[in-house]
Coordinates of C-alpha atoms in Angstrom, one line a residue:
M1 CA 43.6 -39.4 17.5
R2 CA 42.6 -35.6 16.8
R3 CA 42.2 -36.9 13.0
A4 CA 39.8 -39.6 13.8
G5 CA 37.6 -37.3 16.0
A6 CA 37.4 -34.7 13.2
L7 CA 36.7 -37.4 10.7
T8 CA 33.9 -38.4 13.3
V9 CA 32.4 -35.2 13.3
T10 CA 32.2 -34.3 9.7
A11 CA 30.7 -37.4 8.6
A12 CA 28.1 -36.8 11.4
A13 CA 27.4 -33.3 10.3
L14 CA 27.3 -35.0 6.4
L15 CA 24.7 -37.6 8.0
C16 CA 22.6 -34.8 9.7
L17 CA 22.5 -32.7 6.3
S18 CA 21.8 -36.0 4.0
S19 CA 19.1 -37.0 6.1
G20 CA 16.9 -33.6 5.6
C21 CA 16.8 -32.9 9.4
G22 CA 13.6 -34.9 9.8
V23 CA 11.1 -32.5 7.7
P24 CA 8.8 -34.4 6.2
P25 CA 7.8 -33.6 2.7
S26 CA 4.5 -31.9 1.8
G27 CA 2.3 -31.2 -1.0
V28 CA 0.9 -28.1 -2.6
V29 CA -0.6 -25.8 -0.3
E30 CA -3.2 -23.5 -1.9
V31 CA -3.4 -19.8 -0.5
G32 CA -5.7 -18.0 -2.9
E33 CA -5.1 -15.5 -5.4
P34 CA -1.7 -13.5 -5.3
A35 CA -1.3 -10.4 -3.9
T36 CA -2.6 -7.0 -6.2
G37 CA -0.3 -4.5 -4.5
M38 CA -1.3 -1.6 -1.9
T39 CA -3.4 1.0 -2.6
L40 CA -1.1 4.4 -1.7
S41 CA -3.6 7.1 -0.2
K42 CA -1.7 8.4 2.6
A43 CA 1.2 9.9 1.1
V44 CA 2.9 13.2 0.3
Y45 CA 4.8 14.0 -2.9
F46 CA 9.0 15.2 -2.0
L47 CA 11.6 15.3 -4.9
D48 CA 14.3 13.1 -5.5
A49 CA 17.9 14.2 -6.5
E50 CA 16.8 14.3 -10.2
S51 CA 13.8 16.8 -9.1
S52 CA 11.6 13.6 -10.0
L53 CA 8.1 13.3 -7.9
H54 CA 8.5 10.7 -5.1
A55 CA 5.7 9.8 -3.0
V56 CA 6.2 8.8 0.8
A57 CA 3.6 7.2 3.1
R58 CA 2.3 9.0 5.8
P59 CA 0.1 7.7 8.7
E60 CA -3.4 8.1 8.3
I61 CA -4.6 11.0 10.4
S62 CA -8.2 11.5 11.7
D63 CA -9.5 15.0 10.2
T64 CA -12.8 15.9 8.9
N65 CA -10.6 17.5 5.6
P66 CA -8.2 14.7 4.7
V67 CA -6.6 17.1 1.9
A68 CA -5.8 19.8 4.2
A69 CA -4.3 17.2 6.6
A70 CA -2.3 16.0 3.7
V71 CA -1.1 19.5 2.8
R72 CA -0.2 20.1 6.3
E73 CA 1.9 16.8 6.0
L74 CA 3.6 18.8 2.8
L75 CA 4.2 21.7 4.2
A76 CA 5.9 20.1 7.1
G77 CA 8.9 18.8 4.9
P78 CA 10.7 15.6 4.7
T79 CA 11.6 14.0 7.9
P80 CA 15.0 14.2 8.9
A81 CA 15.6 10.3 7.4
E82 CA 14.0 11.5 4.1
S83 CA 15.9 14.5 3.9
E84 CA 19.1 12.3 3.3
Y85 CA 17.4 11.6 -0.5
L86 CA 14.7 13.9 -0.7
T87 CA 13.8 17.6 -1.0
T88 CA 10.7 19.9 -1.2
A89 CA 10.3 22.9 -3.7
L90 CA 7.7 24.6 -1.1
P91 CA 9.0 27.4 0.5
P92 CA 9.7 26.8 4.4
D93 CA 7.4 29.3 5.6
L94 CA 4.3 28.7 3.3
P95 CA 1.3 29.1 5.3
Q96 CA -1.3 26.6 5.2
P97 CA -3.9 27.6 3.2
E98 CA -7.7 27.7 3.1
I99 CA -8.8 24.2 1.4
T100 CA -12.1 23.4 0.4
V101 CA -13.3 20.0 -1.0
G102 CA -16.2 19.7 -3.4
T103 CA -17.5 16.9 -5.4
A104 CA -15.7 17.5 -8.5
T105 CA -13.3 20.4 -7.4
I106 CA -10.8 21.4 -5.0
L107 CA -9.9 25.1 -4.1
I108 CA -6.6 25.7 -2.2
R109 CA -6.9 29.3 -1.7
F110 CA -3.3 30.7 0.0
P111 CA -3.4 33.8 2.4
T112 CA -2.2 37.3 1.4
G113 CA 1.7 37.5 1.3
T114 CA 2.0 33.9 -0.1
P115 CA 4.7 34.0 -2.8
R116 CA 4.1 32.3 -6.4
L117 CA 4.7 28.7 -6.4
T118 CA 7.2 27.0 -8.8
P119 CA 6.3 24.5 -11.4
A120 CA 8.0 21.7 -9.0
A121 CA 6.1 23.2 -5.9
L122 CA 3.1 23.2 -7.6
H123 CA 3.6 19.6 -9.0
Q124 CA 4.0 18.5 -5.2
L125 CA 1.0 20.1 -4.1
T126 CA -1.4 19.0 -6.8
C127 CA 0.3 15.1 -6.5
T128 CA -0.5 15.5 -3.0
T129 CA -3.9 16.4 -3.2
A130 CA -4.8 14.4 -6.1
L131 CA -3.6 11.1 -4.2
T132 CA -5.3 12.2 -1.1
T133 CA -8.9 12.0 -3.3
H134 CA -8.0 9.6 -5.8
P135 CA -5.8 6.9 -4.5
T136 CA -3.7 5.3 -7.0
R137 CA -2.8 1.5 -7.2
P138 CA 0.7 0.6 -8.2
R139 CA -0.3 -2.5 -9.8
P140 CA -3.4 -3.4 -11.6
A141 CA -5.7 -6.1 -10.3
P142 CA -5.7 -9.5 -11.8
P143 CA -8.1 -10.1 -14.4
S144 CA -10.1 -12.5 -12.2
V145 CA -11.1 -9.5 -9.8
A146 CA -14.1 -7.4 -10.8
A147 CA -12.5 -3.8 -11.4
A148 CA -14.6 -1.0 -9.9
P149 CA -15.5 1.8 -12.1
Q150 CA -12.7 4.3 -12.5
Q151 CA -13.6 7.9 -11.4
S152 CA -12.0 10.9 -12.7
P153 CA -9.8 13.0 -10.4
P154 CA -11.1 16.3 -9.1
T155 CA -10.1 19.4 -10.8
I156 CA -7.7 21.0 -8.3
H157 CA -8.1 25.2 -8.5
I158 CA -5.0 26.8 -6.5
A159 CA -5.7 30.5 -5.8
F160 CA -3.3 33.2 -4.7
P161 CA -4.2 36.6 -3.2
N162 CA -5.7 39.0 -6.0
T163 CA -5.7 36.6 -8.8
P164 CA -8.9 34.3 -9.6
P165 CA -8.5 30.6 -9.0
Q166 CA -7.0 28.8 -12.0
P167 CA -7.1 25.1 -12.7
T168 CA -4.2 23.5 -12.2
P169 CA -4.0 20.2 -14.3
T170 CA -2.4 17.4 -12.4
P171 CA 0.7 16.4 -13.9
P172 CA 1.0 13.5 -15.9
T173 CA 4.2 12.5 -14.0
C174 CA 2.2 11.9 -10.4
P175 CA 3.5 8.3 -9.8

């Protein structure tokens, strides 16, 4: 008797599966152009296990100087969750620099007593600054979308006490 009941349940399940569960077929649904990727503009750069730069998104902050806000986020370091796979080359007690943003130049001036930064730390700082002023698009837009004219990223000058500001090239490895 149990065997007959099991066969009945199995047969009913197979019948339900083969009937398509009552969902009628539909035609092609047009939804427009494919997505082209997000513009990454609110992020800071930390280092991964191979010491490669890695952009980490940050929430938008209302600030009259978005570069200063991004540098504050960078100096705060990775969050506890990010610290499991990211690190920073910036010293933990690095003071907030004075930041002046011009149309073609950004001056980052550190106060007296600031130690020199390693090349990796400079890369974090310049990539974060460049991204804040010149957002990147990870994937190109499709050819059907009119491309906006490309603007050059600003020149970033980093100054330390008792030294004149020097242009710091943005590393070509900013992802």
